[in-house]
């Protein structure tokens, strides 16, 4: 049962004061904390049990649900400042975060896990024989479910990880587009392909493999899953999902979409499992491939387990994408689009522009215009339509970006704007621009997964390309010049999975997506992506 969005005031009379007073510009909140094990949670009917309850004598503007380790916390927010998840409950009182456990999604046991995998494997043997017309009908229905519920699903994403509501709804719409795209094109992409040989008959057939295991991140909670699951299912595979632990409601949305669309049970299956159980999924006899979007560390581990078991894997890992501005670029447009790319989703995107490499001739003009765009960013409550940048998804992410910036500055870097947490409640960090970045600093070597733009000034385009390639990552790149022929020629020298000229890097169902070097391998999306998890079978007749 979905959780209501407000606390029922009658519960106030059932609480006894225990700890302190919270204060904000918009309202004075008096909080009461009650701690006990296995306490029935009367505030929200149908949302399970809680072990720590908070109530307010005066309610703030809005409650926001945030999830950690399959636990949903109700975070009380002040004005435009949104609270974030607490990793550990504090039984002694309320400090700078305010929370209440609403519902817990326990991880399943190994026995239950293996049972689900067996059922999914059996369903695969049925689903693989389903005609494309039926698959397309169901996938179009999934697209319709997404569009009919885009406000609801968008809000869930915003409440879980802080993405501004307009961006969340756009993500739902993009996921629906992916469903429609494969509903319309999968049969054509996987049609038998004739080859001219000495045989009387030579064809290549594309056949499903089995279960595809999807390990997905929290930063695009729906899109990342749909771009993996949609082509895999349309190819005739079954999919099991392990989503990031801080977005369990988004995982349940995925299940709801496929269920409401009418897909047979177990074609798509959400799994609430711990990290320690993940290897057991890869090792299962019915699982024939694994797709992971996540960190370099996680990707390396998953690839090793898949390799040991001789199973296919696709990895989309981190990125430190260059955004290269040559002397003849449209500086005003580059500054505007570059700022949008870097700060959208609070900078929590593998393919956002992270390293701005500017030819010296136009560096001052670009930096001036870029900072103007940064100053105009509306930071605030992600549930408000006018907000462009909300909080980061978790407190530890703010800690990490703060540390990376501090170390870069200590090494000799310079802050042009921002550079610190935003005071008040929540996981907010200022939109930040740094320059004069030393080679041995985090901003040079590491991926900055937050709203921090690194600007490098170079003498010429040759230095720009060399600097763009001086990274362990190779996901995407953006190149700005009015000379089309030069852009196409230079794109050949950029070490990345994609190059976007005079625009920012983005994924699109119609074109392949993926990286090289430590950004991963394999491709998602388009006609290429759907063939990652199929058996490419050669059939010949003498």
Coordinates of C-alpha atoms in Angstrom, one line a residue:
X1 CA 0.0 0.0 0.0
X2 CA 1.5 3.4 -0.9
X3 CA 2.5 5.6 2.0
X4 CA 0.4 8.8 2.4
X5 CA 2.3 12.1 2.2
X6 CA 1.5 13.6 5.6
X7 CA 1.6 12.6 9.2
X8 CA -1.8 12.3 10.9
X9 CA -2.1 14.9 13.6
X10 CA -4.0 12.7 16.0
X11 CA -0.8 10.7 16.6
X12 CA 0.6 13.8 18.5
X13 CA -1.4 13.0 21.6
X14 CA 0.0 9.5 21.7
X15 CA 3.6 10.7 22.2
X16 CA 5.5 11.8 25.3
X17 CA 8.2 14.4 24.9
X18 CA 11.7 13.1 25.2
X19 CA 14.1 15.3 23.4
X20 CA 14.8 18.8 22.1
X21 CA 13.6 21.6 19.9
X22 CA 14.4 22.1 16.2
X23 CA 14.4 25.6 14.7
X24 CA 14.3 27.1 11.2
X25 CA 13.4 30.3 9.5
X26 CA 10.0 29.1 8.4
X27 CA 8.7 27.3 11.5
X28 CA 9.5 26.2 15.0
X29 CA 9.4 22.4 15.3
X30 CA 9.2 20.6 18.6
X31 CA 10.2 17.0 18.1
X32 CA 9.5 13.9 20.1
X33 CA 11.5 10.7 19.6
X34 CA 10.1 7.3 20.8
X35 CA 12.4 4.3 20.6
X36 CA 11.4 0.7 21.0
X37 CA 11.7 -2.5 19.1
X38 CA 8.9 -3.8 16.9
X39 CA 6.6 -0.9 17.6
X40 CA 3.5 -0.8 15.6
X41 CA 3.6 2.3 13.5
X42 CA 0.1 4.0 13.7
X43 CA 1.1 7.1 11.8
X44 CA 0.8 5.7 8.3
X45 CA -1.6 2.8 7.8
X46 CA -0.3 -0.1 5.8
X47 CA 3.4 1.0 5.7
X48 CA 4.8 -1.7 8.1
X49 CA 6.6 -1.4 11.4
X50 CA 9.1 1.1 12.7
X51 CA 11.6 1.2 15.6
X52 CA 12.0 5.0 15.9
X53 CA 9.2 7.4 15.7
X54 CA 9.3 11.2 15.5
X55 CA 6.4 13.6 15.8
X56 CA 6.2 17.4 15.5
X57 CA 4.0 19.8 17.5
X58 CA 4.1 22.1 14.5
X59 CA 4.6 20.6 11.1
X60 CA 7.2 21.9 8.6
X61 CA 6.4 22.6 4.9
X62 CA 6.5 19.0 3.7
X63 CA 7.6 15.6 4.7
X64 CA 10.0 13.8 2.3
X65 CA 10.6 10.0 2.2
X66 CA 14.2 8.9 1.8
X67 CA 15.5 5.3 1.7
X68 CA 18.6 3.7 3.0
X69 CA 19.2 -0.1 3.0
X70 CA 15.6 -0.7 2.1
X71 CA 14.4 1.5 5.0
X72 CA 12.2 4.5 4.2
X73 CA 12.7 7.5 6.4
X74 CA 10.3 10.4 6.6
X75 CA 12.5 13.5 6.6
X76 CA 11.1 16.8 7.8
X77 CA 12.1 19.7 5.6
X78 CA 12.2 23.4 6.2
X79 CA 11.2 25.7 3.4
X80 CA 13.3 24.8 0.4
X81 CA 15.8 22.7 2.4
X82 CA 15.3 18.9 2.1
X83 CA 16.6 16.4 4.6
X84 CA 18.6 13.4 3.7
X85 CA 18.8 9.8 4.8
X86 CA 20.4 8.8 8.0
X87 CA 22.7 5.8 7.8
X88 CA 22.5 5.0 11.5
X89 CA 19.5 5.7 13.8
X90 CA 20.4 8.0 16.7
X91 CA 18.4 6.7 19.8
X92 CA 19.7 9.6 22.0
X93 CA 18.0 12.4 20.1
X94 CA 17.7 14.5 17.0
X95 CA 20.7 16.5 15.8
X96 CA 21.0 18.0 12.3
X97 CA 18.8 15.4 10.5
X98 CA 15.3 14.6 11.4
X99 CA 13.8 11.2 10.4
X100 CA 11.3 8.5 11.1
X101 CA 11.3 5.0 9.8
X102 CA 8.2 4.4 7.7
X103 CA 8.7 1.0 6.2
X104 CA 11.4 -1.6 5.8
X105 CA 12.0 -4.0 2.9
X106 CA 13.9 -6.9 4.3
X107 CA 16.4 -8.7 2.1
X108 CA 15.2 -12.1 1.0
X109 CA 17.0 -15.3 2.2
X110 CA 19.2 -17.4 -0.1
X111 CA 16.6 -20.1 -0.2
X112 CA 14.0 -17.6 -1.4
X113 CA 16.4 -16.1 -3.9
X114 CA 17.2 -19.4 -5.5
X115 CA 13.5 -20.2 -5.7
X116 CA 12.9 -17.0 -7.5
X117 CA 15.7 -17.6 -9.9
X118 CA 14.4 -21.1 -10.7
X119 CA 10.9 -19.7 -11.4
X120 CA 12.4 -16.9 -13.6
X121 CA 14.4 -19.6 -15.5
X122 CA 11.3 -21.6 -16.1
X123 CA 9.5 -18.5 -17.3
X124 CA 12.3 -17.7 -19.7
X125 CA 11.7 -21.0 -21.5
X126 CA 8.1 -19.9 -22.1
X127 CA 8.8 -16.3 -22.8
X128 CA 11.5 -17.0 -25.4
X129 CA 8.9 -18.6 -27.6
X130 CA 6.5 -15.6 -27.4
X131 CA 5.9 -13.9 -30.8
X132 CA 7.3 -10.5 -31.4
X133 CA 3.8 -9.1 -31.9
X134 CA 2.9 -10.1 -28.4
X135 CA 6.1 -8.8 -26.9
X136 CA 5.6 -5.5 -28.7
X137 CA 2.0 -5.2 -27.5
X138 CA 3.1 -5.7 -23.9
X139 CA 6.0 -3.2 -24.2
X140 CA 3.8 -0.6 -25.7
X141 CA 1.5 -1.1 -22.7
X142 CA 4.5 -0.6 -20.4
X143 CA 5.1 2.7 -22.2
X144 CA 1.5 3.7 -21.6
X145 CA 1.7 2.8 -17.9
X146 CA 4.7 5.0 -17.5
X147 CA 3.1 8.0 -19.2
X148 CA -0.2 7.5 -17.2
X149 CA 1.7 7.6 -14.0
X150 CA 4.6 9.9 -14.8
X151 CA 3.7 12.4 -12.0
X152 CA 3.5 9.6 -9.4
X153 CA 6.6 7.8 -10.5
X154 CA 8.5 11.1 -10.9
X155 CA 7.6 12.1 -7.3
X156 CA 8.8 8.8 -6.0
X157 CA 12.3 9.3 -7.6
X158 CA 12.4 12.9 -6.2
X159 CA 11.6 11.7 -2.7
X160 CA 14.1 8.9 -2.8
X161 CA 17.2 10.6 -4.2
X162 CA 16.5 14.3 -4.5
X163 CA 16.3 14.7 -8.3
X164 CA 14.3 17.9 -9.1
X165 CA 10.7 16.9 -10.0
X166 CA 10.8 18.3 -13.6
X167 CA 13.9 16.1 -14.3
X168 CA 12.3 13.1 -12.6
X169 CA 9.1 13.4 -14.8
X170 CA 11.3 13.8 -17.9
X171 CA 13.1 10.6 -16.9
X172 CA 9.8 8.7 -16.8
X173 CA 9.0 10.1 -20.3
X174 CA 12.4 9.0 -21.6
X175 CA 11.8 5.5 -20.2
X176 CA 8.5 5.4 -22.0
X177 CA 10.2 6.4 -25.2
X178 CA 12.7 3.5 -24.8
X179 CA 9.8 1.0 -24.4
X180 CA 8.1 2.3 -27.5
X181 CA 11.4 2.3 -29.5
X182 CA 12.1 -1.4 -28.9
X183 CA 8.4 -2.3 -29.2
X184 CA 8.6 -0.9 -32.7
X185 CA 12.1 -2.0 -33.8
X186 CA 13.1 -5.1 -31.9
X187 CA 11.8 -7.6 -34.4
X188 CA 13.6 -5.8 -37.2
X189 CA 16.9 -5.7 -35.2
X190 CA 16.7 -9.4 -34.5
X191 CA 15.6 -10.6 -37.9
X192 CA 17.5 -13.4 -39.5
X193 CA 20.4 -12.1 -41.6
X194 CA 21.4 -13.9 -44.8
X195 CA 25.0 -14.3 -45.7
X196 CA 26.4 -15.0 -49.2
X197 CA 28.6 -18.2 -48.9
X198 CA 29.2 -21.5 -50.8
X199 CA 26.3 -23.1 -48.9
X200 CA 22.8 -23.2 -50.4
X201 CA 21.6 -21.4 -47.2
X202 CA 23.5 -19.3 -44.8
X203 CA 21.9 -17.2 -42.1
X204 CA 22.7 -15.7 -38.7
X205 CA 19.9 -16.0 -36.2
X206 CA 19.6 -13.9 -33.0
X207 CA 18.2 -16.0 -30.1
X208 CA 17.7 -15.2 -26.4
X209 CA 20.1 -16.5 -23.8
X210 CA 18.3 -16.8 -20.5
X211 CA 18.1 -14.6 -17.4
X212 CA 19.9 -11.3 -17.6
X213 CA 20.9 -10.0 -14.2
X214 CA 20.7 -6.2 -13.9
X215 CA 22.6 -4.4 -11.2
X216 CA 21.6 -0.8 -11.3
X217 CA 22.4 2.6 -9.7
X218 CA 20.4 5.2 -7.9
X219 CA 21.1 8.3 -9.9
X220 CA 18.7 7.6 -12.7
X221 CA 16.4 5.1 -10.9
X222 CA 14.1 4.3 -13.8
X223 CA 16.0 5.1 -17.0
X224 CA 19.1 3.0 -16.1
X225 CA 16.9 0.0 -15.6
X226 CA 14.7 0.4 -18.6
X227 CA 17.6 0.9 -21.0
X228 CA 18.9 -2.5 -19.8
X229 CA 15.7 -4.4 -19.3
X230 CA 13.7 -3.3 -22.3
X231 CA 15.9 -4.6 -25.0
X232 CA 16.8 -7.8 -23.0
X233 CA 13.1 -8.6 -22.6
X234 CA 12.2 -7.8 -26.1
X235 CA 15.0 -10.2 -27.2
X236 CA 13.2 -12.9 -25.3
X237 CA 15.2 -13.0 -22.1
X238 CA 14.0 -12.8 -18.6
X239 CA 15.4 -10.0 -16.3
X240 CA 16.1 -10.0 -12.6
X241 CA 17.0 -6.7 -10.9
X242 CA 19.1 -5.7 -8.0
X243 CA 18.6 -2.0 -7.6
X244 CA 20.6 0.4 -5.4
X245 CA 19.6 0.1 -1.8
X246 CA 18.6 3.7 -1.4
X247 CA 15.9 3.5 -4.1
X248 CA 13.7 0.5 -3.3
X249 CA 10.5 2.3 -4.2
X250 CA 11.9 2.9 -7.7
X251 CA 12.6 -0.9 -7.9
X252 CA 9.0 -1.5 -7.0
X253 CA 7.9 1.0 -9.6
X254 CA 9.8 -1.1 -12.2
X255 CA 7.9 -4.2 -11.0
X256 CA 4.6 -2.4 -11.1
X257 CA 5.1 -1.1 -14.6
X258 CA 5.7 -4.6 -16.0
X259 CA 2.9 -6.1 -14.0
X260 CA 0.4 -3.5 -14.9
X261 CA 1.4 -3.8 -18.6
X262 CA 0.4 -7.5 -18.5
X263 CA 3.8 -9.2 -18.8
X264 CA 3.7 -12.8 -17.6
X265 CA 4.9 -13.0 -14.0
X266 CA 8.7 -13.6 -13.6
X267 CA 9.6 -12.1 -17.0
X268 CA 10.8 -9.2 -14.9
X269 CA 11.6 -9.8 -11.2
X270 CA 12.8 -7.3 -8.6
X271 CA 15.1 -8.8 -5.9
X272 CA 15.8 -7.2 -2.6
X273 CA 19.1 -8.8 -1.8
X274 CA 22.4 -7.8 -0.1
X275 CA 25.6 -7.2 -1.9
X276 CA 26.9 -10.5 -0.5
X277 CA 24.2 -12.4 -2.3
X278 CA 24.9 -10.9 -5.7
X279 CA 27.7 -13.3 -6.7
X280 CA 25.2 -16.2 -6.1
X281 CA 22.9 -14.7 -8.7
X282 CA 25.7 -14.5 -11.3
X283 CA 26.7 -18.1 -10.5
X284 CA 23.1 -19.5 -10.9
X285 CA 22.8 -21.8 -13.9
X286 CA 19.8 -19.9 -15.4
X287 CA 21.6 -16.5 -15.4
X288 CA 23.5 -16.1 -18.6
X289 CA 24.6 -12.5 -18.5
X290 CA 25.0 -9.5 -16.2
X291 CA 24.7 -5.8 -16.8
X292 CA 26.0 -3.4 -14.3
X293 CA 26.0 0.4 -14.1
X294 CA 28.0 1.6 -11.2
X295 CA 31.4 2.2 -9.8
X296 CA 34.7 1.0 -11.1
X297 CA 35.2 -1.1 -8.1
X298 CA 31.8 -2.8 -8.4
X299 CA 32.3 -3.3 -12.1
X300 CA 35.7 -5.0 -11.6
X301 CA 34.2 -7.4 -9.1
X302 CA 31.2 -8.3 -11.2
X303 CA 33.3 -8.7 -14.3
X304 CA 35.6 -11.1 -12.5
X305 CA 32.8 -13.2 -11.1
X306 CA 31.1 -13.3 -14.6
X307 CA 34.4 -14.2 -16.2
X308 CA 35.1 -17.0 -13.7
X309 CA 31.7 -18.4 -14.6
X310 CA 32.1 -17.8 -18.3
X311 CA 29.1 -15.5 -18.6
X312 CA 28.7 -12.3 -20.6
X313 CA 28.8 -8.9 -18.9
X314 CA 28.2 -5.3 -19.9
X315 CA 29.7 -2.6 -17.7
X316 CA 28.8 1.1 -17.7
X317 CA 31.1 2.7 -15.0
X318 CA 32.4 6.1 -14.1
X319 CA 33.3 9.0 -16.3
X320 CA 35.3 12.2 -16.3
X321 CA 34.0 13.6 -19.5
X322 CA 35.9 16.4 -21.2
X323 CA 34.0 19.4 -22.6
X324 CA 36.4 21.0 -25.1
X325 CA 36.0 24.6 -26.2
X326 CA 38.1 25.7 -29.2
X327 CA 38.7 29.3 -30.3
X328 CA 35.9 29.4 -32.9
X329 CA 33.2 28.0 -30.6
X330 CA 29.9 29.6 -29.8
X331 CA 31.1 30.7 -26.3
X332 CA 27.7 31.8 -25.0
X333 CA 25.9 28.6 -26.0
X334 CA 28.8 26.5 -24.8
X335 CA 28.8 28.1 -21.4
X336 CA 25.0 27.7 -21.0
X337 CA 24.8 24.1 -22.1
X338 CA 28.0 23.2 -20.3
X339 CA 26.6 24.5 -17.0
X340 CA 23.4 22.6 -17.6
X341 CA 25.3 19.4 -18.3
X342 CA 27.5 19.7 -15.2
X343 CA 24.9 20.8 -12.7
X344 CA 21.8 18.8 -13.8
X345 CA 20.9 16.1 -11.3
X346 CA 23.2 17.8 -8.8
X347 CA 26.2 16.7 -11.0
X348 CA 25.4 13.0 -10.2
X349 CA 25.7 11.7 -13.7
X350 CA 28.4 9.6 -15.3
X351 CA 28.1 11.5 -18.6
X352 CA 27.8 15.0 -17.3
X353 CA 30.5 17.4 -18.5
X354 CA 33.2 17.4 -15.7
X355 CA 36.4 18.7 -17.2
X356 CA 36.1 22.0 -19.2
X357 CA 39.1 22.3 -21.4
X358 CA 39.3 25.8 -22.9
X359 CA 41.7 27.2 -25.5
X360 CA 43.4 30.2 -23.9
X361 CA 42.3 32.6 -26.5
X362 CA 38.6 32.4 -25.3
X363 CA 39.2 31.2 -21.8
X364 CA 38.3 34.5 -20.0
X365 CA 35.1 35.0 -22.0
X366 CA 34.0 31.4 -21.4
X367 CA 34.7 31.5 -17.7
X368 CA 32.9 34.8 -17.2
X369 CA 29.8 33.5 -19.0
X370 CA 30.0 30.1 -17.3
X371 CA 30.0 31.7 -13.8
X372 CA 27.0 33.9 -14.7
X373 CA 25.1 30.7 -15.6
X374 CA 26.2 29.1 -12.3
X375 CA 24.9 32.1 -10.3
X376 CA 21.5 31.8 -12.0
X377 CA 21.0 28.2 -10.9
X378 CA 17.9 27.8 -8.7
X379 CA 18.9 25.5 -5.8
X380 CA 16.2 24.4 -3.5
X381 CA 13.3 22.0 -2.7
X382 CA 13.3 19.4 -5.5
X383 CA 9.6 19.1 -5.3
X384 CA 9.2 22.6 -6.7
X385 CA 9.0 23.0 -10.4
X386 CA 11.3 26.0 -10.5
X387 CA 14.1 24.1 -8.8
X388 CA 17.0 23.2 -11.1
X389 CA 19.3 21.7 -8.5
X390 CA 18.3 19.8 -5.4
X391 CA 20.3 17.9 -2.8
X392 CA 22.8 15.2 -3.4
X393 CA 21.3 11.7 -2.8
X394 CA 23.1 10.9 0.4
X395 CA 25.2 12.5 3.2
X396 CA 28.3 10.4 2.3
X397 CA 28.2 11.8 -1.2
X398 CA 28.4 15.3 0.1
X399 CA 31.3 14.3 2.4
X400 CA 33.1 12.8 -0.6
X401 CA 32.7 15.8 -2.9
X402 CA 33.7 18.1 0.0
X403 CA 36.9 16.1 0.6
X404 CA 37.8 16.0 -3.1
X405 CA 37.4 19.8 -3.5
X406 CA 39.3 20.5 -0.2
X407 CA 42.2 18.3 -1.3
X408 CA 42.3 19.9 -4.8
X409 CA 42.4 23.4 -3.2
X410 CA 45.1 22.3 -0.7
X411 CA 47.2 21.1 -3.7
X412 CA 47.0 24.5 -5.4
X413 CA 43.6 24.7 -7.1
X414 CA 41.5 27.8 -7.0
X415 CA 37.8 28.2 -6.3
X416 CA 36.0 30.7 -8.6
X417 CA 32.6 30.2 -7.0
X418 CA 31.0 27.9 -4.4
X419 CA 33.1 25.3 -2.7
X420 CA 31.2 24.5 0.4
X421 CA 28.1 22.9 1.8
X422 CA 24.9 24.9 1.9
X423 CA 23.9 25.7 5.5
X424 CA 20.7 24.2 6.9
X425 CA 19.1 20.8 6.6
X426 CA 19.8 18.4 3.8
X427 CA 22.6 17.1 1.6
X428 CA 23.2 20.3 -0.3
X429 CA 26.5 21.5 -1.8
X430 CA 27.0 24.7 -3.7
X431 CA 27.3 24.8 -7.4
X432 CA 31.1 25.1 -7.7
X433 CA 33.7 26.0 -10.2
X434 CA 37.5 25.4 -9.7
X435 CA 40.5 26.1 -11.8
X436 CA 44.3 26.1 -11.7
X437 CA 44.0 22.3 -11.0
X438 CA 47.2 20.5 -10.2
X439 CA 47.9 17.2 -11.9
X440 CA 48.1 15.2 -8.7
X441 CA 44.8 16.5 -7.3
X442 CA 41.4 14.7 -7.1
X443 CA 39.8 17.1 -9.6
X444 CA 42.4 16.0 -12.2
X445 CA 42.6 12.3 -11.5
X446 CA 39.2 11.3 -10.1
X447 CA 35.5 11.5 -11.1
X448 CA 33.8 14.3 -9.1
X449 CA 30.2 13.0 -8.6
X450 CA 28.6 16.3 -7.6
X451 CA 28.0 19.9 -8.7
X452 CA 31.7 20.8 -9.3
X453 CA 33.0 22.0 -12.6
X454 CA 36.8 21.8 -13.3
X455 CA 38.1 24.3 -15.8
X456 CA 41.5 23.8 -17.5
X457 CA 43.1 26.4 -19.8
X458 CA 45.3 25.2 -22.7
X459 CA 47.3 26.8 -25.4
X460 CA 45.8 25.1 -28.4
X461 CA 43.6 22.3 -29.7
X462 CA 46.4 19.8 -29.7
X463 CA 46.9 20.4 -26.0
X464 CA 43.2 20.2 -25.5
X465 CA 42.9 16.7 -27.1
X466 CA 46.0 15.5 -25.1
X467 CA 44.4 16.7 -21.8
X468 CA 41.0 15.2 -22.7
X469 CA 42.7 11.8 -23.1
X470 CA 44.8 12.1 -20.0
X471 CA 42.3 10.2 -17.8
X472 CA 41.6 6.6 -16.9
X473 CA 38.0 7.1 -18.1
X474 CA 36.6 7.1 -21.6
X475 CA 32.8 7.4 -21.5
X476 CA 31.8 10.5 -23.4
X477 CA 33.2 13.8 -24.7
X478 CA 31.8 17.1 -26.0
X479 CA 33.6 19.2 -28.6
X480 CA 32.8 22.8 -29.5
X481 CA 33.8 24.4 -32.8
X482 CA 32.1 25.9 -35.8
X483 CA 34.3 24.0 -38.1
X484 CA 32.4 20.8 -38.9
X485 CA 35.2 19.1 -40.8
X486 CA 37.7 19.9 -38.0
X487 CA 35.3 18.6 -35.4
X488 CA 34.9 15.3 -37.2
X489 CA 38.6 14.9 -37.7
X490 CA 39.4 15.7 -34.1
X491 CA 36.7 13.3 -32.8
X492 CA 38.9 10.5 -34.2
X493 CA 41.6 11.4 -31.7
X494 CA 39.4 11.6 -28.6
X495 CA 39.4 8.4 -26.5
X496 CA 35.8 7.9 -25.5
X497 CA 32.7 5.9 -26.3
X498 CA 31.0 8.9 -27.9
X499 CA 31.7 12.4 -29.0
X500 CA 29.0 15.0 -29.2
X501 CA 29.8 18.1 -31.2
X502 CA 28.3 21.5 -30.2
X503 CA 26.0 19.8 -27.7
X504 CA 26.3 17.8 -24.5
X505 CA 26.6 14.0 -24.1
X506 CA 23.3 12.2 -23.5
X507 CA 21.9 8.7 -23.9
X508 CA 19.3 8.0 -26.5
X509 CA 17.5 4.7 -27.3
X510 CA 18.3 5.1 -31.0
X511 CA 22.1 5.2 -30.7
X512 CA 24.6 3.0 -28.9
X513 CA 25.8 4.0 -25.4
X514 CA 28.9 2.9 -23.5
X515 CA 32.5 3.6 -22.8
X516 CA 36.1 2.4 -23.1
X517 CA 39.1 2.2 -20.7
X518 CA 37.9 2.2 -17.0
X519 CA 34.4 3.5 -18.1
X520 CA 33.5 -0.1 -19.0
X521 CA 32.8 -2.2 -22.0
X522 CA 29.9 -3.4 -24.1
X523 CA 27.0 -1.2 -25.4
X524 CA 23.5 -0.5 -24.4
X525 CA 20.6 0.8 -26.6
X526 CA 20.0 0.9 -30.4
X527 CA 20.3 -2.2 -32.6
X528 CA 23.8 -2.9 -31.1
X529 CA 22.7 -2.9 -27.5
X530 CA 19.9 -5.4 -28.0
X531 CA 22.4 -7.9 -29.4
X532 CA 24.6 -7.9 -26.2
X533 CA 22.5 -10.7 -24.6
X534 CA 21.6 -12.9 -27.5
X535 CA 23.1 -16.0 -29.1
X536 CA 24.4 -15.1 -32.5
X537 CA 23.8 -18.4 -34.1
X538 CA 25.1 -19.4 -37.6
X539 CA 22.8 -21.7 -39.5
X540 CA 24.0 -23.3 -42.8
X541 CA 22.6 -25.9 -45.3
X542 CA 24.9 -27.8 -47.6

